[in-house]
CSV table of C-alpha atoms in Angstrom, one decimal:
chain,number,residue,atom,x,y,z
X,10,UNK,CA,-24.7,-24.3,39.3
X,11,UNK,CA,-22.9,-22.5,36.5
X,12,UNK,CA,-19.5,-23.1,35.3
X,13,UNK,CA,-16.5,-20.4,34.1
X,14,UNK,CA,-14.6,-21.5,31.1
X,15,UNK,CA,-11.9,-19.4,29.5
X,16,UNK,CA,-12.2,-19.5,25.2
X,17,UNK,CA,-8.1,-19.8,24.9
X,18,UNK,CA,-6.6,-17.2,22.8
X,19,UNK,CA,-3.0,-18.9,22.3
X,20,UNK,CA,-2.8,-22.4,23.6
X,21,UNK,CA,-0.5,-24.4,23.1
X,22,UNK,CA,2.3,-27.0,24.8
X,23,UNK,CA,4.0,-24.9,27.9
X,24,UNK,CA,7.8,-26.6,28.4
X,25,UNK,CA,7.9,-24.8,31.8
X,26,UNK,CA,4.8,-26.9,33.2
X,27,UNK,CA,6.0,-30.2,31.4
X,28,UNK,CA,8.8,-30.3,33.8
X,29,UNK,CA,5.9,-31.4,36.3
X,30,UNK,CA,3.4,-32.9,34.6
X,31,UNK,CA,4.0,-36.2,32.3
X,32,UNK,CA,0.4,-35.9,30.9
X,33,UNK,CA,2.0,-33.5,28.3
X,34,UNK,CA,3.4,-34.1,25.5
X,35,UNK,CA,4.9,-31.9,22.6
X,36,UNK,CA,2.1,-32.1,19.5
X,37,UNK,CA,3.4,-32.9,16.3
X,38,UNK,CA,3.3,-29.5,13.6
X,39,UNK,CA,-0.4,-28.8,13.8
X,40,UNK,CA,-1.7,-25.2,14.9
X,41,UNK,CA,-2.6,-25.7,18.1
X,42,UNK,CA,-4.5,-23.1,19.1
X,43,UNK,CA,-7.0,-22.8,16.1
X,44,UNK,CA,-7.3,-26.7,16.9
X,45,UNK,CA,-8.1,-26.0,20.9
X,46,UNK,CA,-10.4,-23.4,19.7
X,47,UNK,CA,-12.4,-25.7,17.7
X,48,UNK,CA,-12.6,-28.3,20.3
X,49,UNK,CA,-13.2,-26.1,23.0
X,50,UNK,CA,-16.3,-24.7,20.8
X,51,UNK,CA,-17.5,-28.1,20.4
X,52,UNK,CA,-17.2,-29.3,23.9
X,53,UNK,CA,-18.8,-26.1,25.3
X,54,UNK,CA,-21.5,-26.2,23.0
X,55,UNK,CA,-22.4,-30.0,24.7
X,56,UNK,CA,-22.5,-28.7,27.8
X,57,UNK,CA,-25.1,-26.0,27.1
X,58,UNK,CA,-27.2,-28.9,25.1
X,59,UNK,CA,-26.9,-30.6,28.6
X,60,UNK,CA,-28.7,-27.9,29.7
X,61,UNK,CA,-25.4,-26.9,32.1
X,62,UNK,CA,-25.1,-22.6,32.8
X,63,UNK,CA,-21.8,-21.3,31.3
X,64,UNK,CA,-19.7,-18.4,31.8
X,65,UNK,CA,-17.7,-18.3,29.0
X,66,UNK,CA,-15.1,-15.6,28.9
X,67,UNK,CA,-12.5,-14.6,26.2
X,68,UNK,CA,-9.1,-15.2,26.8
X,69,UNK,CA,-6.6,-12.1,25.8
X,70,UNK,CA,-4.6,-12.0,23.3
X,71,UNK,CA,-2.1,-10.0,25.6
X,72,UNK,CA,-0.4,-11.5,27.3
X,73,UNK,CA,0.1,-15.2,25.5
X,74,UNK,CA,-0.9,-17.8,28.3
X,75,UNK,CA,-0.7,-20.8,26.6
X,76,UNK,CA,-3.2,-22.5,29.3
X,77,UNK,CA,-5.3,-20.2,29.9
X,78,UNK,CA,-7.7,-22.5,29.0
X,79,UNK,CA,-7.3,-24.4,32.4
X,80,UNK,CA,-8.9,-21.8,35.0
X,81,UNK,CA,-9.5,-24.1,37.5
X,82,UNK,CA,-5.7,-23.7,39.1
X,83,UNK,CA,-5.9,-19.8,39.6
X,84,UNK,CA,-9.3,-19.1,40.7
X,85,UNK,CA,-11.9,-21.0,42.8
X,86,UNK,CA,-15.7,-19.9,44.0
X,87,UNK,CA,-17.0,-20.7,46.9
X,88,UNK,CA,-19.6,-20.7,50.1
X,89,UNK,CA,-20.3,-17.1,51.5
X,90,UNK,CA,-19.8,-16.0,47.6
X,91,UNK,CA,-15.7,-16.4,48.4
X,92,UNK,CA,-13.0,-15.6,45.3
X,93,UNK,CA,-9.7,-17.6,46.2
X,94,UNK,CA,-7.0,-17.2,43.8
X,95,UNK,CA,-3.8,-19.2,44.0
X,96,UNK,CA,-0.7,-19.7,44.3
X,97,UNK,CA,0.9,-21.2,40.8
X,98,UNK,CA,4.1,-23.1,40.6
X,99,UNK,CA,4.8,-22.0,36.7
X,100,UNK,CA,5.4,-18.1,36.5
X,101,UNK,CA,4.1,-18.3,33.0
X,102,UNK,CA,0.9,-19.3,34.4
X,103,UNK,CA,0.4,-16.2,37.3
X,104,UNK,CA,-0.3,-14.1,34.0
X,105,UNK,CA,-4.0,-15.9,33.7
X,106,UNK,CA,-5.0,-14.1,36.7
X,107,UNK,CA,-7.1,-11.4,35.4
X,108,UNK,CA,-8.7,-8.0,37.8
X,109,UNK,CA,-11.4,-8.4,35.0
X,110,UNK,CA,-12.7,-12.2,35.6
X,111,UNK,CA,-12.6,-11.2,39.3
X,112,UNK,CA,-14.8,-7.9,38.6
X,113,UNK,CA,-17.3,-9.7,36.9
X,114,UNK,CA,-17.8,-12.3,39.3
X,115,UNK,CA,-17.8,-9.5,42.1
X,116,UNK,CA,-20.8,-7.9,40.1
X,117,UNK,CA,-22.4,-11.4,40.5
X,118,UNK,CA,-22.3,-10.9,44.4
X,119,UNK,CA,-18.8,-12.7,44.7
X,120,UNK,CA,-17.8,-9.9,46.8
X,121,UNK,CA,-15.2,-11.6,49.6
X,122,UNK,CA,-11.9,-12.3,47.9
X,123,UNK,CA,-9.0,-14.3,49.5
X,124,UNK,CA,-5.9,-14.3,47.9
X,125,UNK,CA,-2.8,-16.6,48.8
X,126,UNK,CA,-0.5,-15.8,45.5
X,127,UNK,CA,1.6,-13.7,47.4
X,128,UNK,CA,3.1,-17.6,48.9
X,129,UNK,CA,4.5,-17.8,45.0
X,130,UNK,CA,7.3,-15.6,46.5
X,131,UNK,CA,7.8,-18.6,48.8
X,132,UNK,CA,8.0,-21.1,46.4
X,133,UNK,CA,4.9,-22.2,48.0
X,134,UNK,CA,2.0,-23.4,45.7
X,135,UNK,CA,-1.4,-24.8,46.1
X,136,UNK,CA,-3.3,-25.0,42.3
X,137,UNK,CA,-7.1,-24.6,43.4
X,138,UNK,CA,-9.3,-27.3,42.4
X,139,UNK,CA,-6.3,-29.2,40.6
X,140,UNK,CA,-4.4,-29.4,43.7
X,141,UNK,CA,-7.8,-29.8,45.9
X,142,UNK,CA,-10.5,-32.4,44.9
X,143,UNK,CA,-13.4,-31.4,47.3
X,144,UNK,CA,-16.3,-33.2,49.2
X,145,UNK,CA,-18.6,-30.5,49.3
X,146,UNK,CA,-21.2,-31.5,51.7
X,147,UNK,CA,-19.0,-33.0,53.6
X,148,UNK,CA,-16.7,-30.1,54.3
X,149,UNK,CA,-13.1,-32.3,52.8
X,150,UNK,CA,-10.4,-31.0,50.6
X,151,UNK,CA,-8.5,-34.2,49.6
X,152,UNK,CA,-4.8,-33.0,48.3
X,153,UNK,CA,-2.3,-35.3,46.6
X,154,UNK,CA,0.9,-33.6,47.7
X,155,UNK,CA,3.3,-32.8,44.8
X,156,UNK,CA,5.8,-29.7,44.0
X,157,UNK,CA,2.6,-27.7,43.0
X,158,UNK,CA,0.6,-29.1,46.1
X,159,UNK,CA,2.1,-27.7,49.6
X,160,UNK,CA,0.9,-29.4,52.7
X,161,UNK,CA,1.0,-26.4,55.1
X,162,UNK,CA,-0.7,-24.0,52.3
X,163,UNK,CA,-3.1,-26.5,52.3
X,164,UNK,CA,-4.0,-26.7,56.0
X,165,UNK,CA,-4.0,-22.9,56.0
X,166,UNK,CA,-6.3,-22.6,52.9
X,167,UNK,CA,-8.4,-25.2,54.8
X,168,UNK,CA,-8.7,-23.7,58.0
X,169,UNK,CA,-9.5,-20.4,56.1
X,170,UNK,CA,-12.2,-22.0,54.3
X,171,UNK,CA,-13.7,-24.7,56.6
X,172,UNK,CA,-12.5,-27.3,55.3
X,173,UNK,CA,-11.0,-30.7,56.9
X,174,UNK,CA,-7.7,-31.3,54.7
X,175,UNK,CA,-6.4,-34.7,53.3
X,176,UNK,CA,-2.9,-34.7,52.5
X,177,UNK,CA,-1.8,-37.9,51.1
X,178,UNK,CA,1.4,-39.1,49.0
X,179,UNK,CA,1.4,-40.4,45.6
X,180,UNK,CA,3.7,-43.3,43.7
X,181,UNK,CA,6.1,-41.4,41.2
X,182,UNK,CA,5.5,-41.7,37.7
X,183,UNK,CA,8.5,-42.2,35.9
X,184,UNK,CA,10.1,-40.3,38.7
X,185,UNK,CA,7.3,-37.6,38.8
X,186,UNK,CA,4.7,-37.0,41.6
X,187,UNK,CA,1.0,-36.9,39.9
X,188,UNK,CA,0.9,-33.1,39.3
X,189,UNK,CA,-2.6,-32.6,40.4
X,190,UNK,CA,-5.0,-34.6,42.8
X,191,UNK,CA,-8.2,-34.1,40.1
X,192,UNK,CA,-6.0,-36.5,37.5
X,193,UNK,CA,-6.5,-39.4,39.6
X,194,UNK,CA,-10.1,-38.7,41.5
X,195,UNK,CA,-13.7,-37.1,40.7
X,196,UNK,CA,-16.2,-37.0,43.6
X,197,UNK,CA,-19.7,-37.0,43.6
X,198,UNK,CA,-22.0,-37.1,46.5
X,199,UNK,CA,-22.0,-41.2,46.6
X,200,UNK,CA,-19.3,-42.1,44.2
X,201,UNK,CA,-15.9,-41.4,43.8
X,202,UNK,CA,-13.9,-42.3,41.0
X,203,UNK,CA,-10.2,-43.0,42.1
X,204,UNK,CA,-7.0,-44.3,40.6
X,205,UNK,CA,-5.7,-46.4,43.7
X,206,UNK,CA,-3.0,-47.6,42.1
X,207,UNK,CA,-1.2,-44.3,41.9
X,208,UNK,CA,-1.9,-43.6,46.0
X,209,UNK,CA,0.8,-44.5,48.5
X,210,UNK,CA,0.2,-47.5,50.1
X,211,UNK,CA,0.6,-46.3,53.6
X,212,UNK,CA,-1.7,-43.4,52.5
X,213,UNK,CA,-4.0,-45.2,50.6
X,214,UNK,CA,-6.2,-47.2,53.4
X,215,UNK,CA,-6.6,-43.7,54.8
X,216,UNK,CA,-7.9,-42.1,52.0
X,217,UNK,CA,-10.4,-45.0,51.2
X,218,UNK,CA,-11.7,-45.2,54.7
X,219,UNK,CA,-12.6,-41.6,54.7
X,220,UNK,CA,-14.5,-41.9,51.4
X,221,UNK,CA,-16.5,-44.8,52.4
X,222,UNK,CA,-17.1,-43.1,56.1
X,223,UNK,CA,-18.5,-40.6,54.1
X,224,UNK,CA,-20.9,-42.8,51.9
X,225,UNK,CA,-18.9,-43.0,48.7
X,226,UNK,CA,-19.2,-46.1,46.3
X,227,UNK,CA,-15.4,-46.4,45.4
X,228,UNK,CA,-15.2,-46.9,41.8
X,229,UNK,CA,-11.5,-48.0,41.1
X,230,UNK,CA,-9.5,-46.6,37.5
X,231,UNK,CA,-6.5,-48.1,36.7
X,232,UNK,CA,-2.9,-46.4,36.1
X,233,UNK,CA,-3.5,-47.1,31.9
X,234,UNK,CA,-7.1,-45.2,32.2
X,235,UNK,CA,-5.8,-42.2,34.3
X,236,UNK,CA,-3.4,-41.4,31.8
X,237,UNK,CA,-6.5,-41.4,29.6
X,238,UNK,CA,-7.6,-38.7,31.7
X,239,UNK,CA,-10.6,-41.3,33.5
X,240,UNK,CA,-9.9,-39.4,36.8
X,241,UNK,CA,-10.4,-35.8,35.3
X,242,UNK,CA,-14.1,-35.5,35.4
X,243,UNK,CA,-16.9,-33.1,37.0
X,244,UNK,CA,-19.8,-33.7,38.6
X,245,UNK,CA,-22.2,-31.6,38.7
X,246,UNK,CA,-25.8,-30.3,38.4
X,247,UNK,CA,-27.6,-28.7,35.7
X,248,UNK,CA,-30.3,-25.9,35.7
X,249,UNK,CA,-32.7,-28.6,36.2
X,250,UNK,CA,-31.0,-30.2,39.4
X,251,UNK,CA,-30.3,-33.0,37.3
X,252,UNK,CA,-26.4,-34.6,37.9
X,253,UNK,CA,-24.4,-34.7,35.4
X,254,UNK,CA,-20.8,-36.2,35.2
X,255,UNK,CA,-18.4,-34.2,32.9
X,256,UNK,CA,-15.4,-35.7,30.8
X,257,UNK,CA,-13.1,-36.1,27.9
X,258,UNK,CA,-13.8,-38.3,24.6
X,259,UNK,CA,-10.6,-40.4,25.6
X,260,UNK,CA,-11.7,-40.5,29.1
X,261,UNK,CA,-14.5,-42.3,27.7
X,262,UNK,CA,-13.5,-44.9,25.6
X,263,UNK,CA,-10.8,-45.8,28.0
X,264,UNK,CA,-13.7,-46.6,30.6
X,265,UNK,CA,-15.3,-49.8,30.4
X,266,UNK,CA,-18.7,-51.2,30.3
X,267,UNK,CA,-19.3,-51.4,33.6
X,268,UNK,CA,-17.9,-48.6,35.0
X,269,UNK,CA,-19.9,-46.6,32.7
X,270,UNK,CA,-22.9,-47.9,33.9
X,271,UNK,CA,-21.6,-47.1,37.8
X,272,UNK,CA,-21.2,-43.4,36.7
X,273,UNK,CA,-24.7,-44.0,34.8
X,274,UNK,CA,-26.5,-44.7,38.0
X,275,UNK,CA,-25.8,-40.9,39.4
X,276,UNK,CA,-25.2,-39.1,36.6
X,277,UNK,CA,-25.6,-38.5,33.1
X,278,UNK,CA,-22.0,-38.5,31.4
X,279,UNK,CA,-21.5,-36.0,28.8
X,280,UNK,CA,-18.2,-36.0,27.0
X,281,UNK,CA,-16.5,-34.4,24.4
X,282,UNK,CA,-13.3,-34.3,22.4
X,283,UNK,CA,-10.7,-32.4,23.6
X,284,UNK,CA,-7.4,-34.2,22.7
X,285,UNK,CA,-5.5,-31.5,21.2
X,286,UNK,CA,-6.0,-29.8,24.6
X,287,UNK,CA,-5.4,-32.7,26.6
X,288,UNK,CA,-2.0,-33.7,24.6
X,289,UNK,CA,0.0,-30.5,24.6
X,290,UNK,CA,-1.7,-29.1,27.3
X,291,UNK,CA,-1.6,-32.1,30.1
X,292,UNK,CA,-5.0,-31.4,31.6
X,293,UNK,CA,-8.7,-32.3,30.5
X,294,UNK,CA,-12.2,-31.7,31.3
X,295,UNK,CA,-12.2,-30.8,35.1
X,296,UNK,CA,-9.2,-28.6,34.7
X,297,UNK,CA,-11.1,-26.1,31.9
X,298,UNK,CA,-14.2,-25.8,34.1
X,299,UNK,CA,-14.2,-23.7,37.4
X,300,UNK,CA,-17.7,-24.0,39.8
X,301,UNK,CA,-19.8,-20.7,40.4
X,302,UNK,CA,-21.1,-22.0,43.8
């Protein structure tokens, strides 16, 4: 399986998206996007070493899109060769959808192309695999509903897709919904990472019943290591089959002894510094990689 990342052109901290997501938070004078640059060269670079297929693609320099860097919420790949792109709550973010990327991957035989972005004249958003944290083989699109999450668009993109959707409701954050569903779980085939804490309790039996009818070893994260970004990670596969489990430096450290050694029983982790990006930008490993299925 290969993965898309966009190199960002302009990052930097986005005041319209902050008004949804608490993970940001305004850097202090450095230059951000020669600092996101630098990380993001780093980080891709370990991924190749792990032997991971990348896509990387420039971002432009016109228009500035400050988190462009974070694909994952416009565009998703799927069975059948499927292109969805999505609807996106922050109208400075709609300008990262790009005729190009979609070109390319159509050359790749990613020729059937749903788009739901028109719902943005709705006020309706769903932010592709932020809003959506998918079970693959097992057909599930678990959604944390938020302001950038919307039920119905959900069911619809599910039915669309064959997917079985659920919706459950999270505990505000300092009066703030989590923003996106992949901050507080990663799925692999037999283990999902999850921040319970965070999950409404008359939600949260149903969620964990459906994980564990599905042969998933629940390994918990607390509030403290979420906001360390412990619930943004990727599994996935390299070129050799081989599973590897994606995530941030600070993910990392936050994790403990143990539950590193969990993740080490399916996967090889492979982190990397990204905390400029994950600061002003809010978002962290999962969010800058989008799946080629």
């Amino acid at each position: 399986m290969a993965l898309l990342l966009i190199r960002p052109a302009s990052f930097g901290f986005n005041a319209e998206t902050a008004l949804t997501n608490t993970f940001q938070k305004k850097p202090a004078a450095v230059d951000s996007a020669i600092a996101a640059q630098q990380e993001f060269d780093a980080f891709a670079e370990k991924l190749g070493k792990a032997g991971i297929d990348l896509l990387i693609v420039e971002d432009t320099a016109e228009p500035v899109k400050p988190d462009a860097v974070f694909p994952n919420n416009w565009i998703s790949l799927h069975d059948g060769k499927t292109i969805v792109l999505w609807p996106m709550q922050a109208a400075s973010r709609r300008i990262e959808r790009r005729n190009d990327i979609v070109e390319m991957l159509a050359a790749r035989g990613y020729t059937e192309l749903v788009d739901y972005s028109h719902h943005e004249k709705q006020n309706r958003f769903l932010e592709g695999t932020g809003s959506m944290v998918i079970d693959y083989p097992n057909r599930i699109a678990y959604a944390a509903l938020s302001p950038r999450t919307d039920g119905g668009l959900l069911r619809t993109a599910c039915r669309r897709l064959d997917y079985k959707p659920v919706a459950f409701r999270t505990i505000p954050v300092n009066g703030v919904s989590v923003y996106h569903t992949n901050v507080l779980m990663a799925l692999h085939e037999k283990l999902a990472v999850i921040c319970e804490d965070v999950i409404d309790p008359r939600d949260s039996g149903m969620v964990k019943r459906m994980l564990e009818e599905t042969g998933h070893k629940l390994l918990p994260v607390t509030l403290e290591q979420m906001h360390a970004f412990a619930g943004n990670m990727l599994f996935t596969k390299n070129r050799n089959g081989e599973d590897i489990c994606i995530m941030s430096a600070q993910a990392y450290a936050s994790l403990d002894g143990a539950q590193k050694e969990t993740i080490s029983r399916f996967a090889a982790i492979v982190y990397g510094d990204i905390r400029c990006i994950e600061t002003a930008g809010g978002g962290s490993a999962r969010c800058m990689l989008a799946e080629l299925r």
